[in-house]
Amino acid sequence: MGKGKNDNDKKNTGRKRQPNSTTSLGKRRSRSRSPVERQATAASKQSSQGKSGHQKHKKTTSTMSNPRSSEYGSQASPLRVPTQPKELVKVTIVGAAGGIGQPLALLLMMHSEYIHHLALYDLVDSTPGVGLDVSHVDRQVKVTTHVGLDSLADAVKGASVILVLAGLAQKPGMSRDDLFGSNAKIMYNIAKCCAQTAPNAMLCIVTNPVNSLVPLACEVYSRLLANKAQNPGSPTGGAAAGAPDQQQPPKQQQQQQQQQDQQQTQANDQQAAAAATATASKTAVAGQQQQQEQAAGKPESSAAKPADDHQANKSLKSLQSTGARQPSGNFEDCFRRIFGVTTLDVVRASTLTAKSALFKNEPNGLFKDPSKVQVPVVGGHAGKTIMPLLSQASPKIDKKQLMEDKVTTSIVIEGIQQAGIEVLNAKKGKGSATLSMAYAACRFTVSLLRAMAGEHIVECAYVRHAAPLCHDLEYFAAPLVLGKDGYVKVVANYFPHGNTPTTGGSVISGGSSASATGTGAGQSGGGGTPVSSSTSVASGQSLTAASNKLLLPFELHMLEEGSKELRLSIVKGEDFAREQLSADK
């Protein structure tokens, strides 16, 4: 009896309850501690072990990878990354109460690591309700609402990114060009306000038809910013305050301004035509000389190239300064910050390609993860102008498979081009592709904000280029490197350019013109193609040869046909803007 008692006493005295023991009390104590306390305890143990020289490599969970940490909140998204921004970022949605604007506002609220002020603008009286609804989301984002034409300037003032969703939505039986009549005037007024109030903001145009509204906005920005630079005393780009001509009656002022515009336009056309003629003649002479030398068996003359390139650059600068195929004003100040959002085409291309027979299913029976498939979609944002380049997809698709399996290839391409119409018809006229468009607009907005924060981001978008990119088109969607002040350069070198394979063109590397031959007012004998810094292309023939090697025949044909349709949409937008600007004077 005594012995057993002594043994039990020894066991009881030797037993110590540890906080991390397997006893129920230890479990309760462990569970009662907060995640921060447990991490602090683990860190102290690890440091003490390091000091004693017996440190063990243990994998600890950090608050950055643990979305349920107390620093995030129990309902936080794992996508959120806590940061300390240097300045508050404001994003404005113009058309926030519509079918795209409402889900887009919700999605942007989930990215409070990049967005700190969300301004919602619309004309309808339900806009404050939308703002109140989305403001209840548990994110540290300031939400303001703005209603009516007079409040548009307040909504866009100080914004880093402006998303334009306003306008008439597409209905069954309507093409995107049919929308131009109603949405062009809306876009014109919005572009004017943004150019005057927030000229340094990124302008992202979602309203259709994007193919025409982006050229319209670029014309408005270029003209207003040029007038503002010439007359800094006038916020609207008109005559400076106190100028002598303001004493004249308005009709006389308008007549004088119209006469000056006509004279300037005639002078610009004459100079541009002369420069184009001179450049074309020199190019023809150089081509004849080269053919004669090649026929005589002489090596290609390199002494004449620097002079030709110098003259070509001089002609290009002359055309830009005179305004030929160039909006008035400092082109560099605006064109890199105006985007047509074509991200939905890229998202659809990734999804439909991943689901097609071009990729094998995963071992679990599901189709390939679309987020891991990247297909560049170039051109425009409507019908045939949507041109997915399957041969440039990542992961790579066997070109032989694309050529042999023509049925699958055509189904994928047509599905991407007609996806919006299919959604429109499936909704029986009660809406368009609002949800997927909201997702795509959110993705592009976050990509812009990440690029503005210093990250290297590449996204496809419909923009104006400093020189023709594909054939003779200056407006063209392509993969772009985004930066703090807009897009930096194009990251593709597979575009054919020029009206014929033998015409020369300008080569753009990093957004600057390297060489050019034969650009003229109203038409172009050549174009430009973006290349990497390690690639040098000397002529339009070699560029086209490079595109022939990189792209498949059906893709080259698709680019040619899509460019014809896109050209008409561009002219429509530019002409509308010029007419409205002249009428406003």
PDB file of N, CA and C in Angstrom, residues 35 39 61-82 110 138-139:
ATOM      1  N   PRO A  35      -3.831  33.486 -33.424  1.00  0.00           N
ATOM      2  CA  PRO A  35      -2.796  33.104 -34.415  1.00  0.00           C
ATOM      3  C   PRO A  35      -1.521  33.914 -34.276  1.00  0.00           C
ATOM      4  N   GLN A  39       2.258  32.360 -33.649  1.00  0.00           N
ATOM      5  CA  GLN A  39       3.389  32.660 -34.519  1.00  0.00           C
ATOM      6  C   GLN A  39       4.529  33.281 -33.746  1.00  0.00           C
ATOM      7  N   THR A  61       4.010  29.089 -41.303  1.00  0.00           N
ATOM      8  CA  THR A  61       3.013  29.772 -42.118  1.00  0.00           C
ATOM      9  C   THR A  61       3.053  31.252 -41.808  1.00  0.00           C
ATOM     10  N   SER A  62       3.262  32.063 -42.833  1.00  0.00           N
ATOM     11  CA  SER A  62       3.311  33.511 -42.636  1.00  0.00           C
ATOM     12  C   SER A  62       1.940  34.111 -42.864  1.00  0.00           C
ATOM     13  N   THR A  63       1.763  35.324 -42.368  1.00  0.00           N
ATOM     14  CA  THR A  63       0.489  36.001 -42.549  1.00  0.00           C
ATOM     15  C   THR A  63       0.250  36.353 -44.002  1.00  0.00           C
ATOM     16  N   MET A  64       1.305  36.425 -44.841  1.00  0.00           N
ATOM     17  CA  MET A  64       1.131  36.761 -46.246  1.00  0.00           C
ATOM     18  C   MET A  64       0.431  35.641 -46.998  1.00  0.00           C
ATOM     19  N   SER A  65       0.664  34.390 -46.596  1.00  0.00           N
ATOM     20  CA  SER A  65       0.071  33.257 -47.299  1.00  0.00           C
ATOM     21  C   SER A  65      -1.113  32.663 -46.559  1.00  0.00           C
ATOM     22  N   ASN A  66      -1.478  33.224 -45.414  1.00  0.00           N
ATOM     23  CA  ASN A  66      -2.575  32.695 -44.625  1.00  0.00           C
ATOM     24  C   ASN A  66      -3.734  33.679 -44.630  1.00  0.00           C
ATOM     25  N   PRO A  67      -4.732  33.473 -45.462  1.00  0.00           N
ATOM     26  CA  PRO A  67      -5.825  34.430 -45.559  1.00  0.00           C
ATOM     27  C   PRO A  67      -6.691  34.477 -44.315  1.00  0.00           C
ATOM     28  N   ARG A  68      -6.572  33.506 -43.424  1.00  0.00           N
ATOM     29  CA  ARG A  68      -7.394  33.501 -42.221  1.00  0.00           C
ATOM     30  C   ARG A  68      -6.683  34.112 -41.021  1.00  0.00           C
ATOM     31  N   SER A  69      -5.514  34.693 -41.241  1.00  0.00           N
ATOM     32  CA  SER A  69      -4.810  35.346 -40.156  1.00  0.00           C
ATOM     33  C   SER A  69      -5.617  36.515 -39.623  1.00  0.00           C
ATOM     34  N   SER A  70      -5.407  36.869 -38.361  1.00  0.00           N
ATOM     35  CA  SER A  70      -6.167  37.943 -37.739  1.00  0.00           C
ATOM     36  C   SER A  70      -5.872  39.284 -38.380  1.00  0.00           C
ATOM     37  N   GLU A  71      -4.750  39.400 -39.108  1.00  0.00           N
ATOM     38  CA  GLU A  71      -4.445  40.648 -39.778  1.00  0.00           C
ATOM     39  C   GLU A  71      -5.318  40.857 -41.008  1.00  0.00           C
ATOM     40  N   TYR A  72      -5.930  39.823 -41.515  1.00  0.00           N
ATOM     41  CA  TYR A  72      -6.778  39.926 -42.694  1.00  0.00           C
ATOM     42  C   TYR A  72      -8.253  40.030 -42.325  1.00  0.00           C
ATOM     43  N   GLY A  73      -8.682  39.357 -41.303  1.00  0.00           N
ATOM     44  CA  GLY A  73     -10.104  39.223 -41.036  1.00  0.00           C
ATOM     45  C   GLY A  73     -10.582  37.887 -41.560  1.00  0.00           C
ATOM     46  N   SER A  74     -11.586  37.334 -40.916  1.00  0.00           N
ATOM     47  CA  SER A  74     -12.011  35.974 -41.232  1.00  0.00           C
ATOM     48  C   SER A  74     -12.614  35.854 -42.622  1.00  0.00           C
ATOM     49  N   GLN A  75     -13.125  36.968 -43.198  1.00  0.00           N
ATOM     50  CA  GLN A  75     -13.776  36.890 -44.492  1.00  0.00           C
ATOM     51  C   GLN A  75     -12.896  37.402 -45.628  1.00  0.00           C
ATOM     52  N   ALA A  76     -11.626  37.653 -45.357  1.00  0.00           N
ATOM     53  CA  ALA A  76     -10.767  38.275 -46.370  1.00  0.00           C
ATOM     54  C   ALA A  76     -10.452  37.311 -47.491  1.00  0.00           C
ATOM     55  N   SER A  77     -10.216  37.889 -48.675  1.00  0.00           N
ATOM     56  CA  SER A  77      -9.868  37.088 -49.837  1.00  0.00           C
ATOM     57  C   SER A  77      -8.390  36.752 -49.817  1.00  0.00           C
ATOM     58  N   PRO A  78      -7.980  35.558 -50.240  1.00  0.00           N
ATOM     59  CA  PRO A  78      -6.549  35.219 -50.288  1.00  0.00           C
ATOM     60  C   PRO A  78      -5.790  36.024 -51.328  1.00  0.00           C
ATOM     61  N   LEU A  79      -6.505  36.751 -52.227  1.00  0.00           N
ATOM     62  CA  LEU A  79      -5.820  37.543 -53.241  1.00  0.00           C
ATOM     63  C   LEU A  79      -5.279  38.846 -52.675  1.00  0.00           C
ATOM     64  N   ARG A  80      -5.760  39.243 -51.530  1.00  0.00           N
ATOM     65  CA  ARG A  80      -5.357  40.523 -50.975  1.00  0.00           C
ATOM     66  C   ARG A  80      -3.960  40.436 -50.395  1.00  0.00           C
ATOM     67  N   VAL A  81      -3.165  41.447 -50.682  1.00  0.00           N
ATOM     68  CA  VAL A  81      -1.812  41.539 -50.158  1.00  0.00           C
ATOM     69  C   VAL A  81      -1.679  42.894 -49.476  1.00  0.00           C
ATOM     70  N   PRO A  82      -1.474  42.960 -48.163  1.00  0.00           N
ATOM     71  CA  PRO A  82      -1.394  44.255 -47.484  1.00  0.00           C
ATOM     72  C   PRO A  82      -0.171  45.032 -47.946  1.00  0.00           C
ATOM     73  N   MET A 110     -12.923  44.456 -54.236  1.00  0.00           N
ATOM     74  CA  MET A 110     -12.147  43.341 -53.706  1.00  0.00           C
ATOM     75  C   MET A 110     -10.647  43.567 -53.854  1.00  0.00           C
ATOM     76  N   ASP A 138     -16.740  44.751 -46.836  1.00  0.00           N
ATOM     77  CA  ASP A 138     -15.747  45.023 -45.788  1.00  0.00           C
ATOM     78  C   ASP A 138     -14.359  45.233 -46.384  1.00  0.00           C
ATOM     79  N   ARG A 139     -14.197  46.360 -47.024  1.00  0.00           N
ATOM     80  CA  ARG A 139     -12.909  46.749 -47.587  1.00  0.00           C
ATOM     81  C   ARG A 139     -12.656  48.216 -47.264  1.00  0.00           C
TER      82      ARG A 139
END
